[in-house]
CSV table of C-alpha atoms and ligand atoms in Angstrom, one decimal:
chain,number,residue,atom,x,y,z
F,24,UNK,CA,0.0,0.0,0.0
F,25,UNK,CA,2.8,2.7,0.9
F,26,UNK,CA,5.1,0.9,-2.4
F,27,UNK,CA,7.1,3.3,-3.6
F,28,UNK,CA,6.3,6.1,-0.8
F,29,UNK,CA,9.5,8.5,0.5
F,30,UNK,CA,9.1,8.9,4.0
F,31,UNK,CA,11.1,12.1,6.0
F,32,UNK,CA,11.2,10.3,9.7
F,33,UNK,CA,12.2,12.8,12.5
F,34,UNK,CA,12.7,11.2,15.6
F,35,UNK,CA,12.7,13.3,18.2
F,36,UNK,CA,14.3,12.8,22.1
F,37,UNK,CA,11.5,11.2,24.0
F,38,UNK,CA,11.5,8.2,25.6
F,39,UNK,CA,9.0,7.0,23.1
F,40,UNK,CA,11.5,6.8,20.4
F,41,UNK,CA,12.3,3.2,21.1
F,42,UNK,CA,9.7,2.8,19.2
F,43,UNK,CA,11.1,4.1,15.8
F,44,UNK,CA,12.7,0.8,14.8
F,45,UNK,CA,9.6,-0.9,14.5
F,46,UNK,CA,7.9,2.2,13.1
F,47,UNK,CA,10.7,2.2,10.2
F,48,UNK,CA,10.2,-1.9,9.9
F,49,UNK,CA,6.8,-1.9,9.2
F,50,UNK,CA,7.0,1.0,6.6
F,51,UNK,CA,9.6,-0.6,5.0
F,52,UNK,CA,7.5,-3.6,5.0
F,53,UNK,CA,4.8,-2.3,3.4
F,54,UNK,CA,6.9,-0.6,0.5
F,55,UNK,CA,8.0,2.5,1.9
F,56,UNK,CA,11.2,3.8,1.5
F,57,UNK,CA,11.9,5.9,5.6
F,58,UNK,CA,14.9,8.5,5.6
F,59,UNK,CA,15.3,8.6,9.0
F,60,UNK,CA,17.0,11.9,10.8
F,61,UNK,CA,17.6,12.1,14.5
F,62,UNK,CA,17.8,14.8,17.2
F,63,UNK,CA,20.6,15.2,19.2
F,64,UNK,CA,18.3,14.4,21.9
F,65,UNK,CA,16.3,11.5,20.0
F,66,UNK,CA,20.2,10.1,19.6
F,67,UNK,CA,20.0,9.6,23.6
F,68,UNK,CA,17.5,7.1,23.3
F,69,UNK,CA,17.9,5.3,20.4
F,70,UNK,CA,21.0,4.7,18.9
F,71,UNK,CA,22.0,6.0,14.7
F,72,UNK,CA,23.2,2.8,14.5
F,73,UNK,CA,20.2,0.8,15.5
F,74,UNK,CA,18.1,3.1,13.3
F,75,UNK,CA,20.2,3.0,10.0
F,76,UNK,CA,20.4,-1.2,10.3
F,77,UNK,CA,16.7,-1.0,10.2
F,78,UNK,CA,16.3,2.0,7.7
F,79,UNK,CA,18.7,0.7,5.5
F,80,UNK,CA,19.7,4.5,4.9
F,81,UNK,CA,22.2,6.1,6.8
F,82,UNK,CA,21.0,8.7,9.4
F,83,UNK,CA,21.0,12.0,9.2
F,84,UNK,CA,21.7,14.3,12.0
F,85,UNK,CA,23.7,17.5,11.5
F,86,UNK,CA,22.8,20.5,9.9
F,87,UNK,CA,26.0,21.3,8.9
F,88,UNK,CA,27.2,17.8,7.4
F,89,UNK,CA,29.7,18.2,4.7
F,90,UNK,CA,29.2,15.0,3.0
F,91,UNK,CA,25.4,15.6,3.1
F,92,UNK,CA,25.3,18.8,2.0
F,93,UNK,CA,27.7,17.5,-0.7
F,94,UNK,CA,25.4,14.8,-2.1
F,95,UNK,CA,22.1,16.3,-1.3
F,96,UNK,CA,21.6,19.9,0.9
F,97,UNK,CA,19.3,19.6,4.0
F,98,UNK,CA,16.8,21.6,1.6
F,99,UNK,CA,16.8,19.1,-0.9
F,100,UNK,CA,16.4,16.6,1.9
F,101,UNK,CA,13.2,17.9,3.5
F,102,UNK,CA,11.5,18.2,-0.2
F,103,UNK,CA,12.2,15.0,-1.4
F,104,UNK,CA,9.9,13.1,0.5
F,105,UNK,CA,6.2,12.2,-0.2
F,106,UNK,CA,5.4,12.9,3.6
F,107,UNK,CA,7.1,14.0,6.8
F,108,UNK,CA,6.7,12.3,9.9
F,109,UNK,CA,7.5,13.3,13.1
F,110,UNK,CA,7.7,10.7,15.9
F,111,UNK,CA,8.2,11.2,18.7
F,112,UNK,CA,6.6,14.6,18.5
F,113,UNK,CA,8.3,16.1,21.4
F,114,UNK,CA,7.0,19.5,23.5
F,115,UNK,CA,9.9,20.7,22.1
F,116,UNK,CA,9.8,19.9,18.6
F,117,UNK,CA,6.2,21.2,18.3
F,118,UNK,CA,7.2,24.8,19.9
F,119,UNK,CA,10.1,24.5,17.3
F,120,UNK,CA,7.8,24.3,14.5
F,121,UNK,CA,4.9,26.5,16.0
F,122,UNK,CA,7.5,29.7,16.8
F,123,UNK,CA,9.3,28.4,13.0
F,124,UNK,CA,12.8,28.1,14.8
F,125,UNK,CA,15.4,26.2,13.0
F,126,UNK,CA,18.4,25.8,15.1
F,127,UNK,CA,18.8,22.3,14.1
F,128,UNK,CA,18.7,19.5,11.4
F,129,UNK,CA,15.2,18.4,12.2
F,130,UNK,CA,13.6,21.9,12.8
F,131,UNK,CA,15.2,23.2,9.5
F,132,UNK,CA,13.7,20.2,7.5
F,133,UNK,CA,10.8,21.3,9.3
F,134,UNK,CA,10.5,25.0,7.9
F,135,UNK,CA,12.0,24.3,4.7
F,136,UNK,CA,9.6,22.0,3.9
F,137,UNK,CA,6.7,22.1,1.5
F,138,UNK,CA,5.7,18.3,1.7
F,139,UNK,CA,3.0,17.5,4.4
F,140,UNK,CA,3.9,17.0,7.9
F,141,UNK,CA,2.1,14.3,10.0
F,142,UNK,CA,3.3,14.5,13.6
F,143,UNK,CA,2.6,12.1,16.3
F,144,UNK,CA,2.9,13.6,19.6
F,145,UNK,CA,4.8,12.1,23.0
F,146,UNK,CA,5.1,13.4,26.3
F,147,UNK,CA,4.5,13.8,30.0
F,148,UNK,CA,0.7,14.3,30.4
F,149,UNK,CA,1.6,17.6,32.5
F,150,UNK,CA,3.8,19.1,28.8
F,151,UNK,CA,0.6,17.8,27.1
F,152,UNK,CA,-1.7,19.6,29.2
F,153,UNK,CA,0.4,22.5,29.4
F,154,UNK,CA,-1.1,25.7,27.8
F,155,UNK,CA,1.8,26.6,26.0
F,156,UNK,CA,2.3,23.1,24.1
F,157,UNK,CA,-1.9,23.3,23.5
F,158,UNK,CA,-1.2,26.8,22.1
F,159,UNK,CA,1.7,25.2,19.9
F,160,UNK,CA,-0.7,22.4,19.0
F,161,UNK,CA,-3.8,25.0,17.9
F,162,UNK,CA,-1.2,26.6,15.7
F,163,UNK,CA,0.1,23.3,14.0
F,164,UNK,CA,-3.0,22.1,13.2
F,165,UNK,CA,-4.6,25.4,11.5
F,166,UNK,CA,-0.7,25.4,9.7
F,167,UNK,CA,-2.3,21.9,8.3
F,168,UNK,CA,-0.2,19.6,10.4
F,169,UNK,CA,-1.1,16.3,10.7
F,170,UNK,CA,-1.7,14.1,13.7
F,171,UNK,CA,-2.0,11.1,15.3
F,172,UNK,CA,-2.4,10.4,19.1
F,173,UNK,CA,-1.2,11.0,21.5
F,174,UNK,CA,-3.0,7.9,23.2
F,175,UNK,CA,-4.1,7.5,26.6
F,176,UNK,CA,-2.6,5.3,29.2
F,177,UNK,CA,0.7,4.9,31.6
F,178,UNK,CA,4.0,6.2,30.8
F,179,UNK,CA,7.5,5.8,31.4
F,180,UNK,CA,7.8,8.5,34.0
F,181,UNK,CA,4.7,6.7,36.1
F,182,UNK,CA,2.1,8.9,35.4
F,183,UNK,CA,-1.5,8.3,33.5
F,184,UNK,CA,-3.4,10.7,31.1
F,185,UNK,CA,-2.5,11.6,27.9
F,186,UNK,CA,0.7,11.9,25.9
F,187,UNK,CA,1.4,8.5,25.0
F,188,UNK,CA,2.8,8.1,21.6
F,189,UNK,CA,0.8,6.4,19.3
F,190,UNK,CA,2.0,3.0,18.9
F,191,UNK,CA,3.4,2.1,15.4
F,192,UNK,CA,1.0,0.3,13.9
F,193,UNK,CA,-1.3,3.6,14.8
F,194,UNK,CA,1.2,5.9,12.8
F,195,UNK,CA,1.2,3.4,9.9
F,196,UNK,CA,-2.2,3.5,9.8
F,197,UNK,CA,-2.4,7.5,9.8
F,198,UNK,CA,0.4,7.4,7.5
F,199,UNK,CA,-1.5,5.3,4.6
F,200,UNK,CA,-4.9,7.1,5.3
F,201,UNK,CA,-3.0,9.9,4.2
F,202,UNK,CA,-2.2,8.3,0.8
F,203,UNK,CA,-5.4,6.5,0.2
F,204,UNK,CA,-8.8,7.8,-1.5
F,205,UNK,CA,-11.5,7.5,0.7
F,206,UNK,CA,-15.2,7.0,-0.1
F,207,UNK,CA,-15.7,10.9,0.0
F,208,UNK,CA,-12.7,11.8,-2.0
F,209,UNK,CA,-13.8,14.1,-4.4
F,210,UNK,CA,-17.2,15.4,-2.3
F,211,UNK,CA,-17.6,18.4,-0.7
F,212,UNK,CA,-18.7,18.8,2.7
F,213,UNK,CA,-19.8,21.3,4.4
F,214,UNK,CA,-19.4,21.5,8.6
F,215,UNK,CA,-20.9,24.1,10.8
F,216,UNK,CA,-20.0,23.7,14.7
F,217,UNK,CA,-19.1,25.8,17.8
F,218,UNK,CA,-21.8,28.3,19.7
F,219,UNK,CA,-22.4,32.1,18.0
F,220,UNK,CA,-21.6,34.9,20.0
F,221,UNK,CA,-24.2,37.4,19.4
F,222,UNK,CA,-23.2,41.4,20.8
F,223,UNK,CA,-24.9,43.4,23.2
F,224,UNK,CA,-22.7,46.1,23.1
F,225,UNK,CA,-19.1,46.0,21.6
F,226,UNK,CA,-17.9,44.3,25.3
F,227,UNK,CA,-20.6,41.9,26.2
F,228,UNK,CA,-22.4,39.4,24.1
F,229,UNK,CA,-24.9,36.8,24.6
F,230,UNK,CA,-23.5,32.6,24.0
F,231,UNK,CA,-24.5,28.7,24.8
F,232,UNK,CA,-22.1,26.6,26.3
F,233,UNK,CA,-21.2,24.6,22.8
F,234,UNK,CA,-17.4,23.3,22.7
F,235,UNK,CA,-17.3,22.7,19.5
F,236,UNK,CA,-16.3,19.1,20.1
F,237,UNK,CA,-19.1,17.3,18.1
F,238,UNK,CA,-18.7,19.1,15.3
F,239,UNK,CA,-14.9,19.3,15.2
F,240,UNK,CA,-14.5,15.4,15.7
F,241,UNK,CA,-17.2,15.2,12.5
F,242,UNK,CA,-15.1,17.6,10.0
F,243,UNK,CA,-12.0,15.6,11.0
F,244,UNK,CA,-13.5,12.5,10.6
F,245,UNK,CA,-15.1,13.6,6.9
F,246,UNK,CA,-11.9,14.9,6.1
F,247,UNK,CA,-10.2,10.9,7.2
F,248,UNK,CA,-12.5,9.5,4.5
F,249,UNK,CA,-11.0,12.3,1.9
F,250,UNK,CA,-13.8,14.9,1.5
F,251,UNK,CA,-13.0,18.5,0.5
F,252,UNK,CA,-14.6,20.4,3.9
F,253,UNK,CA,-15.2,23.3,4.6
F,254,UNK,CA,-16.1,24.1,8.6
F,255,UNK,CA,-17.3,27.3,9.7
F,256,UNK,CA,-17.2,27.7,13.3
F,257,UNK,CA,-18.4,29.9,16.0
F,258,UNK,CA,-15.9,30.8,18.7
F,259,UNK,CA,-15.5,27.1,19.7
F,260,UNK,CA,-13.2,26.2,22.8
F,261,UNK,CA,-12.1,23.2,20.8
F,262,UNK,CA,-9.0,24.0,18.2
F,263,UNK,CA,-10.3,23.6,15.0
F,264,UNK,CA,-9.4,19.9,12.9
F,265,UNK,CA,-6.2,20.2,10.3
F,266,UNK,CA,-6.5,19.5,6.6
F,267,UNK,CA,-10.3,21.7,6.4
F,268,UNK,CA,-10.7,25.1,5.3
F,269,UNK,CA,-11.8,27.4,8.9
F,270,UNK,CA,-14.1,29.8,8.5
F,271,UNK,CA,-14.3,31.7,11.6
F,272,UNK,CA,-17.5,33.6,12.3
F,273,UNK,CA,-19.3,35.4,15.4
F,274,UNK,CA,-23.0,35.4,15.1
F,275,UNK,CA,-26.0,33.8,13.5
F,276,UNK,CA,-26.1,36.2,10.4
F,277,UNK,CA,-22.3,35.9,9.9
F,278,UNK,CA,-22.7,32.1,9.8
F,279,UNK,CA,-25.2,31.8,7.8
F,280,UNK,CA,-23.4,34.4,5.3
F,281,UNK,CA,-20.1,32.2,5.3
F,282,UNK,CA,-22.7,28.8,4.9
F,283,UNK,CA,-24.2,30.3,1.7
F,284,UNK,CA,-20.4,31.2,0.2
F,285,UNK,CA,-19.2,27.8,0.9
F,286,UNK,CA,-22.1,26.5,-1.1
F,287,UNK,CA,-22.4,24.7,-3.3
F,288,UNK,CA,-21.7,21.4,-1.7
F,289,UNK,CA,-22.3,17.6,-1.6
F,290,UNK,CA,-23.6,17.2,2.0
F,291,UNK,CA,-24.1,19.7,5.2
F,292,UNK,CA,-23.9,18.9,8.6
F,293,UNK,CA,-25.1,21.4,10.9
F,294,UNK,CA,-23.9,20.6,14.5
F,295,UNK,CA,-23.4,24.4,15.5
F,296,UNK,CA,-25.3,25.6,18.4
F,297,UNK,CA,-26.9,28.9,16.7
F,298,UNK,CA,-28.0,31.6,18.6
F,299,UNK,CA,-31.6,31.4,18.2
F,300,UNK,CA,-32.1,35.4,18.9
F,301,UNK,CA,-29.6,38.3,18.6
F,302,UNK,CA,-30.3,41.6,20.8
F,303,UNK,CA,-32.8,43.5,18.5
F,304,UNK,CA,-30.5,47.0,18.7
F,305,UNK,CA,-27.1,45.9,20.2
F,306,UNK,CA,-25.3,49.2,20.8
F,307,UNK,CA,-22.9,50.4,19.3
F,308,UNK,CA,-20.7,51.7,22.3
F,309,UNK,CA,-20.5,50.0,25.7
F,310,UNK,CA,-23.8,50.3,27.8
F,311,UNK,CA,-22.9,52.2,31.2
F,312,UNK,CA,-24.0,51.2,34.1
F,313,UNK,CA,-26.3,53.6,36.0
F,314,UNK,CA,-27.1,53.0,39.2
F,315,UNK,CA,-30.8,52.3,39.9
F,316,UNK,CA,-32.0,51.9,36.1
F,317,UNK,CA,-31.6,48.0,34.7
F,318,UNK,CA,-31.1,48.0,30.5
F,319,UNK,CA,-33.9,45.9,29.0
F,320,UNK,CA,-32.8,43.7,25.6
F,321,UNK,CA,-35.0,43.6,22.8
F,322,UNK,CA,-34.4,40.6,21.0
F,323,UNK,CA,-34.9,40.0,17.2
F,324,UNK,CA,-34.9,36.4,15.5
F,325,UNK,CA,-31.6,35.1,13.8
F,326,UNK,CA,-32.3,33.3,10.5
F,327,UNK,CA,-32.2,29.8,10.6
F,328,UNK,CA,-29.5,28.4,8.9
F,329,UNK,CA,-30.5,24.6,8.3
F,330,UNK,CA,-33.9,25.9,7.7
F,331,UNK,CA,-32.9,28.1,5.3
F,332,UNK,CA,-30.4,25.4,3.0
F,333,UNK,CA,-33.0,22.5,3.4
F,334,UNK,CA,-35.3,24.4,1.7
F,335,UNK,CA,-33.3,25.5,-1.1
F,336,UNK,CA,-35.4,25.2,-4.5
F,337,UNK,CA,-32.3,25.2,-6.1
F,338,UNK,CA,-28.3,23.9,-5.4
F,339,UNK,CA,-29.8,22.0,-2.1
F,340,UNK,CA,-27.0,19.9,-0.6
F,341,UNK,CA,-27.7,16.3,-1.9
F,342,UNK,CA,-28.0,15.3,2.1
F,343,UNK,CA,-28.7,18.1,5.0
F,344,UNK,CA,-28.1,17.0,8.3
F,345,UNK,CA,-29.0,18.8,11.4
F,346,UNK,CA,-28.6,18.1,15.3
F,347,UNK,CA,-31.3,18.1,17.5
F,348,UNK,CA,-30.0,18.7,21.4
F,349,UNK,CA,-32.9,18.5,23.7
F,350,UNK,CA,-33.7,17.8,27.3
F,351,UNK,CA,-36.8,16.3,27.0
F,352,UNK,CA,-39.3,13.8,24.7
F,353,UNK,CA,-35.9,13.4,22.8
F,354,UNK,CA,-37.4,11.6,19.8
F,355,UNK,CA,-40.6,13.3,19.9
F,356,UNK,CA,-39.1,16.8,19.7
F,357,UNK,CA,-36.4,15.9,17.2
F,358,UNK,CA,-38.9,14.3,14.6
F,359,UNK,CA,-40.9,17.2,14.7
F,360,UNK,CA,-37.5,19.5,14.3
F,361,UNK,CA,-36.7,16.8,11.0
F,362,UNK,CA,-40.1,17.8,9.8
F,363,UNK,CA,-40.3,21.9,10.2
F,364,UNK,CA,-36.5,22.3,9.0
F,365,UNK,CA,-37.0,19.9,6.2
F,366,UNK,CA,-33.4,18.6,6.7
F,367,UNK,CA,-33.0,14.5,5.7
F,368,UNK,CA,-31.1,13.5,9.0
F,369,UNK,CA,-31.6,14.6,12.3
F,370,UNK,CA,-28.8,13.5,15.2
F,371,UNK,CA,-30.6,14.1,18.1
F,372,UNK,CA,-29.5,14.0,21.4
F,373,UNK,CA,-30.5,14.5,25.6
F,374,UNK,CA,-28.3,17.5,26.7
F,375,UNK,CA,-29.7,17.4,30.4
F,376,UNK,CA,-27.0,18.6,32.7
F,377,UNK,CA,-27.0,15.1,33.9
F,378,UNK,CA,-25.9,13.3,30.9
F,379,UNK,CA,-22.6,15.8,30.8
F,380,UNK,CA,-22.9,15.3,27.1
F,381,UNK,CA,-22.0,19.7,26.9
F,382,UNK,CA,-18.7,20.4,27.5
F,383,UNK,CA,-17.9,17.0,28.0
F,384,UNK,CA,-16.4,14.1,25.4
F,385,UNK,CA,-19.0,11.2,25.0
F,386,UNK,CA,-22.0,11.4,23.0
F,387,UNK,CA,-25.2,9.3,22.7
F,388,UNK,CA,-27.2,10.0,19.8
F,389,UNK,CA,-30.2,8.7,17.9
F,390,UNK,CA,-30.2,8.9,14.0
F,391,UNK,CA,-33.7,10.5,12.5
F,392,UNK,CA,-34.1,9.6,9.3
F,393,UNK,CA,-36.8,8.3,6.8
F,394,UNK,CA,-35.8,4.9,8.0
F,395,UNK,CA,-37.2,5.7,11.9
F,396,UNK,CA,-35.1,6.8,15.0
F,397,UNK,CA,-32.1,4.3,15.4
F,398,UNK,CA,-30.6,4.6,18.8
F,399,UNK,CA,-26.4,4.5,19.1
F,400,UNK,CA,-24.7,3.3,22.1
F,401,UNK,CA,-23.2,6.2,24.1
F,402,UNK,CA,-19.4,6.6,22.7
F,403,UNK,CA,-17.0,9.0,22.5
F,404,UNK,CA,-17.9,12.3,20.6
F,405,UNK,CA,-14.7,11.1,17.7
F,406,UNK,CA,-16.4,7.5,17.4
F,407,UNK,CA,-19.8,9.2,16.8
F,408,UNK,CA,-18.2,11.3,14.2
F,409,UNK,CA,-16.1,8.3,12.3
F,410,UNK,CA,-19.7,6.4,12.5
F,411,UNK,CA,-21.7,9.5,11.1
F,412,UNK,CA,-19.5,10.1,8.7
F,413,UNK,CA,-19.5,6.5,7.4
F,414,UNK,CA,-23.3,7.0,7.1
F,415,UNK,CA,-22.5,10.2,5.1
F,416,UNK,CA,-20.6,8.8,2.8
F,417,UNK,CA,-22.8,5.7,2.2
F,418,UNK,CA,-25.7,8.0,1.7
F,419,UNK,CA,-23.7,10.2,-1.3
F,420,UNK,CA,-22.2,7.0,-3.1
O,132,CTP,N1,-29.8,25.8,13.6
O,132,CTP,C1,-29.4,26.6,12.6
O,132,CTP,N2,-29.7,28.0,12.7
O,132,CTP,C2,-30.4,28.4,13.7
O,132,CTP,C3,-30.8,27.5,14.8
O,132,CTP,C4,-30.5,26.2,14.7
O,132,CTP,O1,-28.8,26.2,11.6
O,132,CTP,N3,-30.7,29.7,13.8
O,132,CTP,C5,-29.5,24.3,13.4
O,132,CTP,C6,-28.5,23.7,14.4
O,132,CTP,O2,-27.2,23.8,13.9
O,132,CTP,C7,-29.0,22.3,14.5
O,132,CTP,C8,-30.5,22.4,14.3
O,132,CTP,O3,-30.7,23.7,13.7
O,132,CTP,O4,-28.5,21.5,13.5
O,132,CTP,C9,-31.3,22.4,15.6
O,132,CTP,O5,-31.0,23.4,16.5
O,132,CTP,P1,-31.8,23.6,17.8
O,132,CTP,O6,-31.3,24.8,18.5
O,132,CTP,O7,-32.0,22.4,18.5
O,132,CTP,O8,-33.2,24.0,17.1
O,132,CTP,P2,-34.2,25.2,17.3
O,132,CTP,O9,-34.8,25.4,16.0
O,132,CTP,O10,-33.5,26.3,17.8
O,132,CTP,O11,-35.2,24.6,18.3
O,132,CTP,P3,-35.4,24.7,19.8
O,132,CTP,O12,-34.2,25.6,20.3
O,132,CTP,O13,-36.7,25.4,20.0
O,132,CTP,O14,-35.3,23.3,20.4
């Protein structure tokens, strides 16, 4: 499956890159040809020696190597492969490439490169949760960095959480999705997702407590099976997925303006949490407070955007799907939603507080759809994207 493919492998100092032997074995195995380069500090844990025996290529690791520069310059180098992997990712890698710093062989590879990058992450759960390395990861992945992992689970250094490297067999897996047509290469897909932020006055604005999440994990999982998507977004907590075109938007009418420029499209999946009402009159300069006299909001009615594309006379997506988050009479509610928008699927779901399906990372939706309510067992909000957009690609072939 990878015959034939140039791999770039960085391997960076973490303890995870013992694992780079078999990584390079089982590319090589399927095909791939794996040019391996290794930190100074990747060298500390896995030996050039060990790596070149199993790469069958020697190792590159200086920036200023005169027989390398001689046969082919670090520039060349970085170019000449049909992907770039990076594993282990380490926190200090992915500043590196976020901040564009290339005080090394790996990091200049890394900005002189115009080949994709796929990166799979490894660290201590406390640099993965750190805001800095989640900044550097929010600006890899809208740079269109790839990734894979980091898994749950135990680590060397005794702690649990997050952080774990991927193991090979994951990257390898990552790495040949990457070359392979899926069953919506070629569509277009269309993603809305996050809350809208609709102003009161330039400071204050009125929200919902949408992540994002749901409809981030559903425009990366279209974009896994190879669709073309486009995801506007509301100001989500989530980052937004790599390898889709971001809109960013605030409010109702903005979304619905960036919905009707991304059109047309194949399918549309509405998982945003719009704003139902925007402040009739929001002011334009900041409301003072005066003591004694409480401002009153007018409120005016935001268009509805998956009421407004279902019922296109003409360009209608060939399948609209909206969500349906209720409290109560799930089903009951939902249907009728199916029926007044005129969208084909409805996802509907119980947002109760109790359920801590808002803000949180599992999901349990039922499908509405011609075909009756089907009921999916509560998973995580990624596994209810990969299945929904299996269905969305069975439903356009
Ligand atoms: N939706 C939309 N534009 C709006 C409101 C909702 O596109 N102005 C979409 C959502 O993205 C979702 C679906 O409509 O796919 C249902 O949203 P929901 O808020 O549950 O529906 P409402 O029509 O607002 O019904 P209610 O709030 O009364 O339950």
């Amino acid at each position: 499956m990878l015959a034939g493919k140039r791999i770039l492998l960085i391997i960076g100092g973490g303890v995870a890159a013992f694992k780079a032997p078999d990584l390079i074995r089982r590319l090589r195995e399927r095909g791939a040809s794996v040019t391996p380069v290794l930190t100074a500090a990747g060298a500390e844990f896995v030996t050039p020696l060990t790596i070149s025996a199993v790469a069958g290529e020697r190792v590159h690791n200086a920036l200023f190597d005169l027989t390398t520069e001689a046969e082919m310059g670090h520039i060349q180098l970085s170019r000449s492969a049909d992907l770039v992997v990076v594993a282990p990712a380490t926190a200090d890698l992915m500043a590196k490439m976020a901040q564009g710093l290339a005080n090394d062989l790996a990091s200049t590879l890394l900005l002189a490169t115009d080949t994709p990058v796929l990166i799979a992450p490894a660290m201590n759960v406390r640099m993965w949760d750190h805001p800095a390395t989640q900044r550097n990861l929010a600006t890899l992945k809208s740079d269109g960095i790839a990734m894979v992992g980091p898994n749950e689970g135990s680590m060397a250094c005794g702690e649990y959480g997050p952080g774990r490297m991927s193991e090979p067999l994951e990257i390898v897996a990552a790495i040949e999705a990457h070359f392979t047509a899926g069953p919506l290469t070629g569509k277009r897909v269309l993603v809305t997702s996050g809350p809208t932020h609709e102003p009161i006055d330039p400071v204050r604005y009125i929200a919902n407590r949408s992540s994002g999440a749901q409809g981030t994990a559903i425009a990366r999982a279209l974009a896994a099976l190879g669709a073309e998507v486009v995801f506007v977004t509301g100001p989500a907590s989530v980052p937004p997925p790599s390898g889709v075109q971001v809109v960013k938007v605030e409010t109702a009418k903005e979304m619905l303006e960036a919905v009707q420029a991304a059109l047309p499209v194949d399918a549309a999946v509405f998982a945003a949490a719009v704003a139902d009402w925007r402040v009739a009159s929001a002011s334009g300069s900041k409301i003072k407070k005066v003591k004694g006299a409480l401002p009153t909001l007018e409120f005016a009615e935001n268009p509805d955007i998956l009421a407004t594309v279902s019922q296109m006379q003409t360009g209608r997506p060939g399948l609209v799907v909206g969500f349906a988050a209720e409290t109560d009479d799930v089903v009951a509610h939902a249907t009728a939603k199916r029926q007044r928008k005129g969208c084909d699927w409805i996802v509907a779901n119980d947002v109760s507080p109790a359920t801590g399906i808002m803000g949180g990372t599992e999901n349990a939706v039922i499908l509405i759809s011609d075909d009756g309510a089907e009921e999916w067992p509560r998973m995580g909000k990624d596994a209810v994207a990969a299945r929904l957009a299996e269905r969305v690609a069975g439903a356009l072939a």
